[in-house]
Coordinates of N, CA, C and O and ligand atoms in Angstrom, one line a residue:
M250 N -37.8 21.3 -119.2 CA -38.3 20.1 -119.7 C -37.2 19.1 -120.1 O -36.2 19.5 -120.6
L251 N -37.4 17.8 -119.9 CA -36.4 16.9 -120.2 C -36.2 16.8 -121.7 O -37.1 16.9 -122.5
K252 N -34.9 16.7 -122.1 CA -34.6 16.7 -123.6 C -34.8 15.4 -124.2 O -34.7 14.3 -123.6
T253 N -35.2 15.4 -125.5 CA -35.3 14.2 -126.3 C -33.9 13.7 -126.5 O -32.9 14.4 -126.3
A254 N -33.8 12.4 -126.9 CA -32.5 11.8 -127.2 C -31.8 12.6 -128.2 O -30.5 12.9 -128.1
L255 N -32.5 13.1 -129.2 CA -31.8 13.9 -130.2 C -31.2 15.2 -129.6 O -30.0 15.5 -129.9
H256 N -32.0 15.9 -128.9 CA -31.5 17.2 -128.3 C -30.4 16.9 -127.2 O -29.5 17.7 -127.1
F257 N -30.6 15.8 -126.5 CA -29.6 15.5 -125.5 C -28.2 15.1 -126.2 O -27.2 15.5 -125.7
S258 N -28.3 14.5 -127.3 CA -27.1 14.1 -128.0 C -26.3 15.4 -128.5 O -25.1 15.4 -128.4
H259 N -27.1 16.4 -128.9 CA -26.4 17.6 -129.3 C -25.8 18.3 -128.1 O -24.7 18.9 -128.2
Q260 N -26.5 18.3 -127.0 CA -25.9 18.9 -125.8 C -24.6 18.2 -125.4 O -23.6 18.9 -125.1
L261 N -24.6 16.9 -125.4 CA -23.4 16.1 -125.1 C -22.3 16.4 -126.0 O -21.1 16.4 -125.6
L262 N -22.6 16.6 -127.3 CA -21.5 16.9 -128.2 C -21.0 18.3 -128.0 O -19.8 18.6 -128.0
K263 N -21.9 19.3 -127.8 CA -21.6 20.7 -127.6 C -20.6 20.8 -126.4 O -19.7 21.6 -126.4
E264 N -20.9 20.1 -125.4 CA -20.1 20.2 -124.1 C -18.6 19.7 -124.3 O -17.7 20.2 -123.6
C265 N -18.4 18.8 -125.3 CA -17.0 18.3 -125.4 C -16.3 18.7 -126.7 O -15.1 18.5 -126.7
V266 N -17.0 19.2 -127.7 CA -16.3 19.5 -129.0 C -15.9 21.0 -129.0 O -16.8 21.8 -128.7
K267 N -14.7 21.3 -129.4 CA -14.3 22.7 -129.5 C -13.6 22.9 -130.9 O -13.4 22.0 -131.7
N268 N -13.4 24.2 -131.2 CA -12.7 24.6 -132.5 C -11.5 23.8 -132.7 O -10.6 23.7 -131.8
G269 N -11.3 23.2 -133.9 CA -10.0 22.6 -134.2 C -10.1 21.1 -134.0 O -9.1 20.4 -134.4
D270 N -11.1 20.5 -133.4 CA -11.2 19.1 -133.1 C -11.5 18.3 -134.4 O -12.1 18.8 -135.3
T271 N -11.2 17.0 -134.3 CA -11.6 16.0 -135.3 C -12.7 15.2 -134.7 O -12.6 14.7 -133.6
V272 N -13.8 15.0 -135.4 CA -14.9 14.2 -135.0 C -15.5 13.4 -136.1 O -15.1 13.5 -137.3
V273 N -16.4 12.4 -135.7 CA -16.9 11.5 -136.7 C -18.4 11.4 -136.6 O -19.0 11.3 -135.5
D274 N -19.1 11.6 -137.7 CA -20.5 11.2 -137.8 C -20.5 9.8 -138.5 O -20.3 9.7 -139.7
A275 N -20.8 8.8 -137.7 CA -20.7 7.4 -138.2 C -21.9 7.0 -139.1 O -21.8 6.0 -139.8
T276 N -23.0 7.8 -139.1 CA -24.2 7.5 -139.9 C -24.8 8.8 -140.4 O -25.7 9.4 -139.8
M277 N -24.2 9.3 -141.5 CA -24.6 10.7 -142.0 C -26.1 10.8 -142.3 O -26.6 11.9 -142.1
G278 N -26.7 9.8 -142.9 CA -28.1 10.0 -143.2 C -28.4 11.2 -144.0 O -27.7 11.5 -145.1
N279 N -29.3 12.1 -143.6 CA -29.5 13.3 -144.3 C -28.6 14.5 -143.9 O -28.8 15.6 -144.4
G280 N -27.6 14.2 -143.1 CA -26.6 15.2 -142.8 C -26.9 16.1 -141.7 O -26.1 17.1 -141.5
H281 N -27.9 15.9 -140.9 CA -28.2 16.9 -139.9 C -27.1 17.0 -138.8 O -26.7 18.0 -138.4
D282 N -26.6 15.8 -138.4 CA -25.6 15.8 -137.4 C -24.2 16.2 -138.0 O -23.4 16.8 -137.3
T283 N -24.0 15.8 -139.3 CA -22.8 16.2 -139.9 C -22.7 17.8 -139.9 O -21.6 18.3 -139.6
L284 N -23.8 18.4 -140.3 CA -23.8 19.9 -140.3 C -23.6 20.4 -138.8 O -22.8 21.4 -138.6
F285 N -24.2 19.9 -137.9 CA -24.1 20.3 -136.5 C -22.6 20.2 -136.0 O -22.1 21.1 -135.5
L286 N -22.0 19.1 -136.4 CA -20.6 18.9 -136.0 C -19.7 19.8 -136.8 O -18.7 20.3 -136.2
A287 N -20.0 20.1 -138.0 CA -19.1 21.0 -138.8 C -19.2 22.4 -138.2 O -18.1 23.1 -138.2
E288 N -20.3 22.8 -137.7 CA -20.4 24.1 -137.0 C -19.5 24.1 -135.7 O -18.8 25.0 -135.4
L289 N -19.6 23.0 -135.0 CA -18.9 22.9 -133.7 C -17.4 22.9 -133.9 O -16.6 23.5 -133.0
V290 N -16.8 22.2 -134.9 CA -15.4 22.1 -135.0 C -14.7 23.4 -135.6 O -13.5 23.5 -135.5
G291 N -15.5 24.2 -136.2 CA -15.0 25.5 -136.7 C -14.1 25.2 -138.0 O -13.9 24.1 -138.5
A292 N -13.5 26.3 -138.5 CA -12.8 26.3 -139.8 C -11.5 25.4 -139.7 O -11.1 24.9 -140.7
S293 N -10.9 25.3 -138.5 CA -9.7 24.5 -138.4 C -9.9 23.1 -138.0 O -9.0 22.3 -137.8
G294 N -11.2 22.7 -137.8 CA -11.5 21.3 -137.4 C -11.8 20.4 -138.6 O -11.8 20.8 -139.7
K295 N -12.2 19.2 -138.3 CA -12.5 18.2 -139.4 C -13.6 17.2 -138.9 O -13.5 16.7 -137.8
V296 N -14.5 17.0 -139.8 CA -15.6 16.0 -139.6 C -15.4 14.9 -140.6 O -15.3 15.2 -141.8
H297 N -15.3 13.7 -140.2 CA -15.4 12.5 -141.1 C -16.8 12.0 -141.0 O -17.2 11.6 -139.9
A298 N -17.5 11.8 -142.1 CA -18.9 11.3 -142.1 C -19.0 10.1 -143.0 O -18.4 10.1 -144.1
F299 N -19.7 9.1 -142.5 CA -19.8 7.8 -143.2 C -21.3 7.5 -143.5 O -22.2 7.7 -142.7
D300 N -21.5 6.9 -144.6 CA -22.8 6.2 -144.9 C -22.6 5.3 -146.1 O -21.8 5.6 -147.0
I301 N -23.4 4.2 -146.2 CA -23.3 3.3 -147.3 C -24.2 3.6 -148.4 O -24.2 2.9 -149.4
Q302 N -25.1 4.6 -148.2 CA -26.1 4.8 -149.3 C -25.8 6.1 -150.0 O -25.6 7.2 -149.4
E303 N -25.8 6.1 -151.3 CA -25.5 7.2 -152.2 C -26.5 8.4 -151.9 O -26.2 9.5 -151.9
Q304 N -27.8 8.0 -151.6 CA -28.8 9.0 -151.3 C -28.4 9.8 -150.1 O -28.6 11.1 -150.1
A305 N -27.9 9.2 -149.1 CA -27.5 9.9 -147.9 C -26.2 10.8 -148.2 O -26.2 11.9 -147.8
F306 N -25.3 10.2 -148.9 CA -24.1 10.9 -149.3 C -24.5 12.2 -150.0 O -24.0 13.3 -149.7
N307 N -25.4 12.1 -151.0 CA -25.7 13.3 -151.8 C -26.5 14.3 -151.0 O -26.3 15.5 -151.2
A308 N -27.4 13.8 -150.1 CA -28.2 14.7 -149.3 C -27.3 15.5 -148.4 O -27.4 16.7 -148.2
T309 N -26.3 14.8 -147.8 CA -25.4 15.5 -146.9 C -24.5 16.4 -147.6 O -24.3 17.6 -147.1
R310 N -24.0 16.0 -148.8 CA -23.1 16.9 -149.5 C -23.9 18.2 -149.9 O -23.3 19.3 -149.8
Q311 N -25.1 18.1 -150.3 CA -25.9 19.3 -150.6 C -26.1 20.2 -149.4 O -26.0 21.4 -149.5
R312 N -26.4 19.5 -148.3 CA -26.7 20.3 -147.0 C -25.4 21.1 -146.6 O -25.5 22.3 -146.3
L313 N -24.3 20.4 -146.7 CA -23.0 21.1 -146.3 C -22.6 22.2 -147.3 O -22.0 23.2 -147.0
T314 N -22.9 21.9 -148.6 CA -22.6 22.9 -149.7 C -23.4 24.1 -149.4 O -22.9 25.3 -149.5
E315 N -24.7 24.0 -149.2 CA -25.6 25.1 -149.0 C -25.1 25.9 -147.8 O -25.2 27.2 -147.7
A316 N -24.6 25.2 -146.7 CA -24.1 25.9 -145.5 C -22.7 26.5 -145.7 O -22.2 27.1 -144.8
K317 N -22.1 26.2 -146.9 CA -20.7 26.6 -147.1 C -19.7 26.1 -146.1 O -18.8 26.7 -145.7
L318 N -19.9 24.8 -145.7 CA -19.1 24.2 -144.7 C -18.4 22.9 -145.2 O -17.8 22.2 -144.4
L319 N -18.5 22.6 -146.5 CA -18.1 21.4 -147.1 C -16.5 21.2 -146.9 O -16.0 20.1 -146.8
D320 N -15.8 22.3 -146.9 CA -14.4 22.3 -146.8 C -13.8 21.6 -145.5 O -12.7 21.2 -145.4
R321 N -14.6 21.6 -144.5 CA -14.1 21.1 -143.2 C -14.7 19.7 -142.9 O -14.6 19.1 -141.8
V322 N -15.3 19.1 -144.0 CA -15.9 17.8 -143.9 C -15.4 16.8 -144.9 O -15.2 17.2 -146.1
S323 N -15.0 15.6 -144.5 CA -14.7 14.5 -145.5 C -15.9 13.5 -145.5 O -16.1 12.9 -144.4
L324 N -16.5 13.4 -146.6 CA -17.7 12.5 -146.7 C -17.2 11.2 -147.3 O -16.5 11.2 -148.4
H325 N -17.5 10.0 -146.7 CA -17.0 8.7 -147.1 C -18.2 7.8 -147.4 O -19.1 7.6 -146.5
L326 N -18.4 7.5 -148.7 CA -19.4 6.6 -149.1 C -19.0 5.1 -148.8 O -18.7 4.4 -149.7
T327 N -19.0 4.8 -147.6 CA -18.5 3.4 -147.1 C -19.0 3.2 -145.7 O -19.4 4.2 -145.0
G328 N -18.9 2.0 -145.2 CA -19.3 1.7 -143.9 C -18.4 2.2 -142.8 O -17.2 2.3 -143.0
H329 N -19.1 2.6 -141.7 CA -18.3 3.1 -140.5 C -17.3 2.1 -140.0 O -16.4 2.4 -139.2
E330 N -17.5 0.8 -140.3 CA -16.6 -0.2 -139.8 C -15.2 -0.1 -140.4 O -14.2 -0.7 -139.9
Y331 N -15.1 0.8 -141.5 CA -13.8 1.0 -142.1 C -13.2 2.3 -141.7 O -12.3 2.8 -142.3
V332 N -13.7 2.9 -140.6 CA -13.3 4.2 -140.1 C -11.7 4.4 -140.0 O -11.2 5.4 -140.4
L333 N -11.1 3.3 -139.6 CA -9.6 3.5 -139.4 C -8.9 3.7 -140.7 O -7.7 4.2 -140.7
D334 N -9.5 3.2 -141.8 CA -8.8 3.4 -143.1 C -8.8 4.9 -143.5 O -8.0 5.3 -144.4
Y335 N -9.6 5.7 -142.8 CA -9.7 7.2 -143.2 C -9.1 8.1 -142.1 O -9.1 9.3 -142.3
L336 N -8.5 7.5 -141.1 CA -7.9 8.4 -140.0 C -6.4 8.1 -140.0 O -6.0 7.0 -140.3
Q337 N -5.6 9.1 -139.7 CA -4.2 8.9 -139.5 C -4.0 8.1 -138.2 O -4.8 8.2 -137.3
P338 N -2.9 7.2 -138.2 CA -2.8 6.4 -137.0 C -2.7 7.2 -135.7 O -3.2 6.8 -134.6
D339 N -2.2 8.4 -135.7 CA -2.1 9.3 -134.5 C -3.2 10.3 -134.4 O -3.2 11.2 -133.6
E340 N -4.2 10.2 -135.3 CA -5.3 11.2 -135.3 C -6.3 10.9 -134.2 O -7.0 9.9 -134.2
R341 N -6.4 11.8 -133.3 CA -7.3 11.7 -132.1 C -8.7 12.2 -132.4 O -8.9 13.3 -133.1
I342 N -9.7 11.5 -132.0 CA -11.1 11.8 -132.2 C -11.7 12.4 -130.9 O -11.5 11.8 -129.8
Q343 N -12.3 13.6 -130.9 CA -12.8 14.2 -129.7 C -14.3 13.7 -129.5 O -14.7 13.6 -128.3
A344 N -15.0 13.3 -130.6 CA -16.4 12.8 -130.4 C -16.8 12.1 -131.7 O -16.2 12.3 -132.8
A345 N -17.7 11.2 -131.5 CA -18.4 10.5 -132.6 C -19.8 10.3 -132.3 O -20.2 10.2 -131.1
I346 N -20.7 10.3 -133.3 CA -22.1 10.0 -133.1 C -22.6 9.0 -134.1 O -22.2 9.0 -135.3
F347 N -23.4 8.1 -133.6 CA -24.1 7.1 -134.4 C -25.6 7.3 -134.2 O -26.1 7.5 -133.1
N348 N -26.4 7.3 -135.3 CA -27.8 7.2 -135.2 C -28.2 5.9 -135.9 O -28.1 5.8 -137.1
L349 N -28.5 4.9 -135.1 CA -28.7 3.5 -135.6 C -30.1 3.4 -136.1 O -31.1 3.9 -135.5
G350 N -30.2 2.6 -137.2 CA -31.6 2.4 -137.8 C -31.5 2.5 -139.3 O -30.5 2.2 -139.9
Y351 N -32.6 3.0 -139.9 CA -32.6 3.2 -141.3 C -32.8 4.7 -141.7 O -33.3 5.5 -140.8
L352 N -32.5 5.0 -142.9 CA -32.6 6.4 -143.4 C -34.1 6.7 -143.5 O -34.9 6.0 -144.2
P353 N -34.6 7.8 -142.8 CA -36.1 8.1 -142.9 C -36.5 8.3 -144.4 O -35.7 8.8 -145.2
N354 N -37.7 7.8 -144.7 CA -38.3 7.9 -146.0 C -37.4 7.2 -147.1 O -37.3 7.6 -148.2
S355 N -36.8 6.1 -146.7 CA -36.0 5.3 -147.6 C -36.1 3.8 -147.4 O -37.1 3.4 -146.8
D356 N -35.2 3.0 -147.9 CA -35.3 1.6 -147.8 C -35.1 1.1 -146.4 O -34.0 1.2 -145.8
K357 N -36.2 0.6 -145.8 CA -36.2 0.1 -144.4 C -35.4 -1.2 -144.2 O -35.2 -1.6 -143.1
N358 N -34.9 -1.8 -145.4 CA -34.1 -3.0 -145.3 C -32.6 -2.6 -145.1 O -31.8 -3.4 -144.8
C359 N -32.3 -1.3 -145.4 CA -30.9 -0.9 -145.3 C -30.7 -0.3 -143.9 O -31.0 0.9 -143.7
I360 N -30.3 -1.2 -143.0 CA -30.2 -0.8 -141.6 C -28.7 -1.0 -141.1 O -28.0 -1.7 -141.7
T361 N -28.4 -0.3 -140.0 CA -27.2 -0.5 -139.4 C -27.3 -1.9 -138.7 O -28.4 -2.4 -138.3
L362 N -26.1 -2.6 -138.5 CA -26.1 -4.0 -138.1 C -25.2 -4.1 -136.9 O -24.2 -3.5 -136.8
P363 N -25.6 -5.1 -135.9 CA -24.8 -5.2 -134.7 C -23.3 -5.4 -134.9 O -22.5 -4.8 -134.3
A364 N -22.9 -6.3 -135.9 CA -21.5 -6.7 -136.0 C -20.7 -5.5 -136.5 O -19.6 -5.2 -136.0
T365 N -21.2 -4.7 -137.5 CA -20.4 -3.6 -138.0 C -20.5 -2.4 -137.1 O -19.5 -1.7 -137.0
T366 N -21.6 -2.3 -136.4 CA -21.6 -1.2 -135.4 C -20.6 -1.4 -134.3 O -19.8 -0.5 -133.9
K367 N -20.5 -2.7 -133.8 CA -19.5 -3.1 -132.8 C -18.1 -2.8 -133.3 O -17.2 -2.3 -132.6
Q368 N -17.8 -3.2 -134.6 CA -16.5 -3.1 -135.2 C -16.1 -1.6 -135.2 O -15.0 -1.2 -134.9
A369 N -17.1 -0.7 -135.6 CA -16.8 0.7 -135.6 C -16.6 1.3 -134.2 O -15.7 2.1 -134.0
L370 N -17.3 0.8 -133.2 CA -17.1 1.3 -131.9 C -15.7 0.9 -131.4 O -15.0 1.7 -130.8
D371 N -15.4 -0.4 -131.6 CA -14.0 -0.8 -131.2 C -12.9 0.1 -131.8 O -12.0 0.5 -131.2
S372 N -13.1 0.4 -133.1 CA -12.1 1.2 -133.8 C -12.1 2.6 -133.3 O -11.0 3.1 -133.0
L373 N -13.2 3.2 -133.1 CA -13.3 4.6 -132.6 C -12.7 4.7 -131.2 O -12.0 5.7 -130.9
L374 N -12.9 3.7 -130.4 CA -12.4 3.8 -129.0 C -10.9 3.8 -129.0 O -10.3 4.4 -128.1
T375 N -10.2 3.2 -130.0 CA -8.8 3.2 -130.0 C -8.2 4.6 -130.3 O -7.1 4.9 -130.0
Q376 N -9.1 5.5 -130.9 CA -8.6 6.8 -131.3 C -9.2 7.9 -130.5 O -8.9 9.1 -130.7
L377 N -10.1 7.6 -129.5 CA -10.8 8.6 -128.7 C -9.9 9.3 -127.7 O -9.1 8.6 -127.0
S378 N -10.0 10.6 -127.7 CA -9.2 11.4 -126.7 C -9.7 11.2 -125.3 O -10.9 10.9 -125.2
A379 N -8.9 11.5 -124.3 CA -9.4 11.6 -123.0 C -10.4 12.7 -122.9 O -10.3 13.7 -123.5
K380 N -11.5 12.4 -122.2 CA -12.7 13.3 -122.1 C -13.5 13.3 -123.4 O -14.5 14.1 -123.5
G381 N -13.1 12.6 -124.4 CA -13.9 12.5 -125.6 C -15.1 11.6 -125.4 O -15.2 10.8 -124.5
R382 N -16.1 11.8 -126.3 CA -17.4 11.0 -126.1 C -17.8 10.4 -127.4 O -17.7 11.0 -128.5
I383 N -18.3 9.1 -127.3 CA -19.0 8.5 -128.4 C -20.5 8.3 -128.0 O -20.8 7.8 -127.0
I384 N -21.3 8.9 -128.9 CA -22.8 8.9 -128.6 C -23.4 7.9 -129.6 O -23.2 8.0 -130.8
V385 N -24.3 7.0 -129.1 CA -25.0 6.1 -129.9 C -26.5 6.3 -129.6 O -27.0 6.2 -128.5
V386 N -27.2 6.8 -130.6 CA -28.7 6.9 -130.5 C -29.3 5.8 -131.2 O -29.2 5.7 -132.5
S387 N -30.0 4.9 -130.5 CA -30.5 3.7 -131.1 C -32.0 3.8 -131.4 O -32.8 3.9 -130.5
Y388 N -32.4 3.8 -132.7 CA -33.8 3.7 -133.1 C -34.0 2.2 -133.3 O -33.3 1.6 -134.1
Y389 N -35.0 1.6 -132.7 CA -35.0 0.2 -132.7 C -36.4 -0.4 -133.0 O -36.7 -1.6 -132.8
G390 N -37.3 0.4 -133.5 CA -38.7 0.0 -133.8 C -38.8 -0.9 -135.0 O -39.8 -1.6 -135.2
H391 N -37.8 -1.0 -135.8 CA -37.9 -1.7 -137.1 C -37.4 -3.2 -136.9 O -36.8 -3.5 -135.8
V392 N -37.6 -4.0 -137.9 CA -37.1 -5.4 -137.8 C -35.6 -5.4 -137.7 O -34.9 -4.8 -138.5
G393 N -35.1 -6.1 -136.7 CA -33.6 -6.1 -136.5 C -33.2 -5.1 -135.5 O -32.0 -5.2 -135.0
G394 N -34.0 -4.1 -135.2 CA -33.6 -3.0 -134.3 C -33.4 -3.5 -132.9 O -32.4 -3.0 -132.2
K395 N -34.2 -4.3 -132.4 CA -34.1 -4.8 -131.0 C -32.8 -5.5 -130.7 O -32.1 -5.4 -129.7
E396 N -32.4 -6.4 -131.7 CA -31.2 -7.1 -131.6 C -30.0 -6.2 -131.5 O -29.0 -6.4 -130.8
E397 N -30.0 -5.1 -132.4 CA -28.9 -4.2 -132.4 C -28.9 -3.4 -131.0 O -27.8 -3.2 -130.5
L398 N -30.0 -3.0 -130.6 CA -30.1 -2.3 -129.3 C -29.5 -3.2 -128.2 O -28.7 -2.7 -127.4
Q399 N -29.8 -4.4 -128.2 CA -29.3 -5.3 -127.1 C -27.8 -5.5 -127.3 O -27.1 -5.4 -126.3
A400 N -27.3 -5.5 -128.5 CA -25.9 -5.7 -128.7 C -25.1 -4.4 -128.2 O -24.1 -4.5 -127.6
V401 N -25.7 -3.3 -128.5 CA -25.1 -2.0 -128.0 C -25.1 -1.9 -126.5 O -24.1 -1.5 -125.8
D402 N -26.2 -2.3 -125.9 CA -26.4 -2.3 -124.5 C -25.3 -3.2 -123.8 O -24.6 -2.8 -122.9
T403 N -25.2 -4.4 -124.3 CA -24.2 -5.3 -123.8 C -22.8 -4.8 -123.9 O -22.0 -4.9 -123.0
Y404 N -22.5 -4.2 -125.1 CA -21.2 -3.7 -125.4 C -20.9 -2.6 -124.4 O -19.8 -2.6 -123.8
C405 N -21.8 -1.7 -124.2 CA -21.6 -0.5 -123.3 C -21.4 -1.0 -121.9 O -20.5 -0.5 -121.1
Q406 N -22.2 -2.0 -121.4 CA -22.1 -2.5 -120.1 C -20.7 -3.2 -119.8 O -20.3 -3.2 -118.7
S407 N -20.1 -3.7 -120.9 CA -18.9 -4.5 -120.7 C -17.7 -3.6 -120.7 O -16.6 -4.0 -120.4
L408 N -17.8 -2.3 -120.9 CA -16.6 -1.4 -120.9 C -16.2 -1.2 -119.5 O -17.0 -0.9 -118.6
P409 N -14.8 -1.3 -119.3 CA -14.3 -1.2 -117.9 C -14.5 0.2 -117.3 O -14.2 1.2 -117.9
Q410 N -15.0 0.3 -116.1 CA -15.3 1.6 -115.5 C -14.0 2.3 -115.1 O -14.0 3.5 -114.9
E411 N -12.9 1.6 -115.1 CA -11.6 2.3 -114.8 C -11.3 3.3 -116.0 O -10.6 4.3 -115.8
S412 N -11.7 2.9 -117.2 CA -11.4 3.7 -118.4 C -12.5 4.5 -118.9 O -12.3 5.5 -119.7
Y413 N -13.8 4.2 -118.7 CA -14.9 4.8 -119.3 C -16.0 5.1 -118.3 O -16.3 4.3 -117.5
N414 N -16.7 6.2 -118.5 CA -18.0 6.5 -117.9 C -19.0 6.2 -119.0 O -18.9 6.7 -120.1
V415 N -20.1 5.4 -118.7 CA -21.0 5.1 -119.7 C -22.4 5.4 -119.2 O -22.8 5.0 -118.1
L416 N -23.2 6.1 -120.0 CA -24.5 6.6 -119.7 C -25.6 6.0 -120.6 O -25.3 5.8 -121.8
K417 N -26.7 5.6 -120.0 CA -27.9 5.2 -120.9 C -29.0 6.2 -120.5 O -29.4 6.3 -119.4
Y418 N -29.6 6.7 -121.5 CA -30.7 7.8 -121.4 C -31.9 7.3 -122.1 O -31.9 7.1 -123.3
Q419 N -33.0 7.1 -121.4 CA -34.2 6.5 -121.9 C -35.5 7.0 -121.3 O -35.5 7.1 -120.0
F420 N -36.5 7.3 -122.1 CA -37.8 7.6 -121.5 C -38.5 6.3 -121.3 O -38.7 5.5 -122.3
I421 N -38.9 5.9 -120.1 CA -39.5 4.6 -119.9 C -41.0 4.5 -119.8 O -41.6 3.5 -119.6
N422 N -41.7 5.7 -120.0 CA -43.1 5.7 -120.0 C -43.7 6.2 -121.3 O -44.9 6.6 -121.3
Q423 N -42.9 6.1 -122.4 CA -43.4 6.6 -123.7 C -43.8 5.5 -124.6 O -43.1 4.5 -124.7
K424 N -44.8 5.8 -125.4 CA -45.2 4.8 -126.5 C -44.3 4.9 -127.7 O -43.6 5.9 -127.8
N425 N -44.5 4.0 -128.6 CA -43.8 4.0 -130.0 C -42.3 4.0 -129.9 O -41.6 4.6 -130.8
Q426 N -41.7 3.4 -128.9 CA -40.3 3.1 -128.9 C -39.4 4.3 -129.2 O -38.8 4.3 -130.3
P427 N -39.5 5.3 -128.4 CA -38.6 6.5 -128.6 C -37.1 6.0 -128.6 O -36.8 5.0 -127.9
P428 N -36.2 6.7 -129.3 CA -34.8 6.2 -129.3 C -34.2 6.2 -127.9 O -34.6 7.0 -127.1
I429 N -33.2 5.4 -127.8 CA -32.4 5.3 -126.5 C -31.0 5.7 -126.8 O -30.4 5.4 -127.8
L430 N -30.5 6.5 -125.9 CA -29.2 7.1 -126.1 C -28.1 6.5 -125.2 O -28.4 6.3 -124.0
F431 N -27.0 6.2 -125.7 CA -25.8 5.7 -124.9 C -24.7 6.8 -125.1 O -24.5 7.3 -126.2
C432 N -24.0 7.1 -124.1 CA -22.8 7.9 -124.2 C -21.6 7.3 -123.5 O -21.7 7.0 -122.3
I433 N -20.6 7.1 -124.3 CA -19.3 6.5 -123.7 C -18.3 7.7 -123.6 O -18.0 8.3 -124.6
E434 N -17.9 7.9 -122.4 CA -16.9 9.0 -122.2 C -15.6 8.4 -121.7 O -15.6 7.7 -120.7
K435 N -14.5 8.7 -122.4 CA -13.2 8.2 -122.0 C -12.7 9.0 -120.8 O -12.7 10.2 -120.9
K436 N -12.2 8.3 -119.8 CA -11.7 9.0 -118.6 C -10.4 9.7 -118.9 O -9.6 9.2 -119.8
Ligands
LIG84 C1 -31.0 6.7 -138.7 S1 -30.1 7.0 -140.2 C2 -29.1 8.4 -139.8 C3 -29.8 9.7 -139.7 C4 -28.9 10.9 -139.7 N1 -28.2 11.1 -138.5 C5 -29.6 12.2 -140.1 O1 -29.2 13.2 -139.6 O2 -30.4 12.2 -141.0 C6 -29.0 5.6 -140.3 C7 -28.1 5.7 -141.4 O3 -27.1 4.7 -141.3 C8 -26.7 4.3 -142.5 N2 -25.9 3.0 -142.5 C9 -26.3 1.7 -142.4 N3 -25.2 0.9 -142.3 C10 -24.1 1.7 -142.2 C11 -22.7 1.4 -142.1 N4 -22.2 0.2 -141.9 N5 -21.9 2.5 -142.0 C12 -22.3 3.8 -142.1 N6 -23.7 4.1 -142.3 C13 -24.5 3.0 -142.3 C14 -28.0 4.2 -143.3 O4 -27.7 4.2 -144.7 C15 -28.7 5.4 -142.8 O5 -28.6 6.5 -143.6

């Protein structure tokens, strides 16, 4: 059966992340992807995770503490647009993931925004390893979601094919605006 965007995002990460890698969860939310990445990078790897909401930060810290994996994760209570402030200039990123939208069961007005998402993508591309991947899963059913989806689509289409393979994965016959996945792979 075809994978949902969520399951496909995990497959894409699994294929490219190995023990010892440095990776980024750009939108930690409740920490599901942060935990998944912490398992993939192993004891010698590092996950940098970002969110602007204390609720997300606390939920993720608790999830990682319970899994006894907090030591390989740096949690940053700040926007992903500041990602370069938390990486060494020569620190290469093997993968990053964004889940765009709002935190489930939380304030629907606190959403990711086109300008800061683009700034974070620009920054992460400068640190991305060859064969590394940036995955963007766009939830766009909320107010402001369609504009952000359009901005990400335009951004991805503008990336030069000499340097990047870019994929868009979308179910086109489903109701209720299922998320759309983009994957940028550096050549
Ligand atoms: C769709 S949720 C993420 C869900 C998450 N992947 C999970 O496993 O629960 C989007 C998150 O992005 C966060 N967010 C909004 N603007 C942000 C920004 N500039 N930088 C980092 N996170 C941001 C929101 O607070 C929210 O928690």
